Amino acid sequence: QVQLVESGGGMVQTGGSLRLSCVASGFRFESHHMSWVRQAPGKGPEWVASISSASSYTYYSDFVRGRFTVSRDNDKNTLYLQMNSLNPEDTGLYYCARAPRDDALMRQFWGRGTQVTVSS
């Protein structure tokens, strides 16, 4: 059974940082491209970042490039998202996705999410 369990969300002030984690199980983590997706209240989901299976390539949306860093530890079956210089527009539910960028918005690949709230 595929499981993705996100953690590390919370409430921070503008300019703060958070590190999200996603522990994967039930599939060969090291063989899959992985992504982060977020959904703000009242809005549709948007792709945030992706990483290739061996961490050779990383990809970022324009609104997080330079502030967020996606990484993974295949020995620990864990995906990370380091988020710096947070602003209120980053508020939302953050989901780990067992998918490359092109498929990341398909909900069937997501975990349950972790809430990030950035106050001004």
CSV table of C-alpha atoms in Angstrom, one decimal:
chain,number,residue,atom,x,y,z
A,1,GLN,CA,0.0,0.0,0.0
A,2,VAL,CA,1.5,3.3,-1.1
A,3,GLN,CA,1.7,5.8,1.7
A,4,LEU,CA,3.1,9.4,1.7
A,5,VAL,CA,3.1,11.1,5.1
A,6,GLU,CA,4.0,14.8,5.2
A,7,SER,CA,5.1,16.7,8.3
A,8,GLY,CA,6.9,19.9,9.3
A,9,GLY,CA,4.2,22.4,8.5
A,10,GLY,CA,3.2,25.1,11.0
A,11,MET,CA,2.7,28.8,11.4
A,12,VAL,CA,5.5,31.3,10.8
A,13,GLN,CA,5.9,35.0,10.3
A,14,THR,CA,6.8,36.6,7.0
A,15,GLY,CA,10.5,36.0,6.3
A,16,GLY,CA,10.6,32.8,8.3
A,17,SER,CA,11.5,29.3,7.3
A,18,LEU,CA,10.1,25.8,7.5
A,19,ARG,CA,11.3,22.4,6.4
A,20,LEU,CA,8.8,19.9,5.2
A,21,SER,CA,9.4,16.2,5.1
A,22,CYS,CA,7.5,13.4,3.4
A,23,VAL,CA,8.1,9.8,4.4
A,24,ALA,CA,7.2,7.3,1.7
A,25,SER,CA,6.4,3.6,1.9
A,26,GLY,CA,4.8,0.9,-0.2
A,27,PHE,CA,6.7,1.5,-3.4
A,28,ARG,CA,10.3,1.8,-4.6
A,29,PHE,CA,10.9,5.4,-3.6
A,30,GLU,CA,14.4,5.5,-5.2
A,31,SER,CA,12.8,4.8,-8.6
A,32,HIS,CA,10.4,7.6,-8.7
A,33,HIS,CA,10.5,11.3,-9.5
A,34,MET,CA,8.9,13.2,-6.7
A,35,SER,CA,7.1,16.5,-6.4
A,36,TRP,CA,5.6,19.0,-4.0
A,37,VAL,CA,2.3,20.6,-4.7
A,38,ARG,CA,0.4,23.2,-2.7
A,39,GLN,CA,-3.2,24.4,-2.5
A,40,ALA,CA,-4.1,27.7,-1.1
A,41,PRO,CA,-7.6,28.3,0.5
A,42,GLY,CA,-10.2,28.7,-2.2
A,43,LYS,CA,-7.8,28.1,-5.0
A,44,GLY,CA,-6.8,25.2,-7.2
A,45,PRO,CA,-3.6,23.2,-6.7
A,46,GLU,CA,-0.3,24.4,-8.1
A,47,TRP,CA,2.9,22.7,-8.7
A,48,VAL,CA,5.8,23.8,-6.5
A,49,ALA,CA,8.9,21.7,-7.2
A,50,SER,CA,10.1,18.3,-8.5
A,51,ILE,CA,13.2,16.2,-8.1
A,52,SER,CA,14.5,13.3,-10.2
A,53,SER,CA,14.9,9.8,-8.7
A,54,ALA,CA,18.6,10.2,-8.1
A,55,SER,CA,18.5,13.9,-7.3
A,56,SER,CA,20.3,14.7,-10.5
A,57,TYR,CA,17.7,17.3,-11.5
A,58,THR,CA,15.5,19.7,-9.6
A,59,TYR,CA,12.8,21.9,-11.0
A,60,TYR,CA,11.0,24.9,-9.4
A,61,SER,CA,8.0,27.0,-10.1
A,62,ASP,CA,8.8,30.7,-10.7
A,63,PHE,CA,7.2,31.8,-7.5
A,64,VAL,CA,9.5,29.6,-5.3
A,65,ARG,CA,12.7,29.5,-7.3
A,66,GLY,CA,15.6,30.9,-5.1
A,67,ARG,CA,13.6,30.5,-1.9
A,68,PHE,CA,12.7,26.8,-1.8
A,69,THR,CA,15.0,23.8,-2.1
A,70,VAL,CA,13.7,20.3,-2.8
A,71,SER,CA,15.9,17.3,-1.8
A,72,ARG,CA,15.6,13.6,-1.0
A,73,ASP,CA,17.3,10.9,0.9
A,74,ASN,CA,16.7,7.6,-0.8
A,75,ASP,CA,18.2,5.6,2.1
A,76,LYS,CA,15.5,7.1,4.3
A,77,ASN,CA,12.7,7.1,1.8
A,78,THR,CA,12.2,10.7,2.5
A,79,LEU,CA,11.5,13.8,0.4
A,80,TYR,CA,12.2,17.3,1.8
A,81,LEU,CA,11.2,20.9,1.0
A,82,GLN,CA,13.3,23.6,2.6
A,83,MET,CA,11.3,26.8,2.5
A,84,ASN,CA,13.0,30.2,3.2
A,85,SER,CA,11.8,33.8,3.0
A,86,LEU,CA,8.2,32.7,3.4
A,87,ASN,CA,5.5,35.2,2.6
A,88,PRO,CA,1.7,35.1,3.1
A,89,GLU,CA,1.2,33.9,-0.5
A,90,ASP,CA,2.9,30.7,0.5
A,91,THR,CA,0.1,29.8,2.8
A,92,GLY,CA,-1.6,26.5,2.0
A,93,LEU,CA,-1.7,22.8,2.3
A,94,TYR,CA,1.5,21.3,1.0
A,95,TYR,CA,1.3,17.8,-0.5
A,96,CYS,CA,4.0,15.4,-1.4
A,97,ALA,CA,3.4,13.7,-4.8
A,98,ARG,CA,4.6,10.4,-6.2
A,99,ALA,CA,4.9,11.9,-9.6
A,100,PRO,CA,7.1,13.9,-11.9
A,101,ARG,CA,6.1,17.5,-12.7
A,102,ASP,CA,3.8,16.6,-15.6
A,103,ASP,CA,1.6,14.4,-13.4
A,104,ALA,CA,2.0,16.2,-10.0
A,105,LEU,CA,-1.4,17.8,-10.0
A,106,MET,CA,-3.2,14.5,-10.2
A,107,ARG,CA,-4.6,14.0,-6.7
A,108,GLN,CA,-4.3,10.2,-6.7
A,109,PHE,CA,-0.5,10.6,-6.3
A,110,TRP,CA,-0.7,12.9,-3.2
A,111,GLY,CA,-0.3,12.3,0.5
A,112,ARG,CA,-2.6,13.9,3.1
A,113,GLY,CA,-0.7,17.2,3.2
A,114,THR,CA,0.7,19.4,5.9
A,115,GLN,CA,-0.6,23.0,6.6
A,116,VAL,CA,1.7,26.0,6.2
A,117,THR,CA,0.5,29.3,7.4
A,118,VAL,CA,2.5,32.5,7.0
A,119,SER,CA,1.4,35.6,8.8
A,120,SER,CA,2.2,39.1,7.9
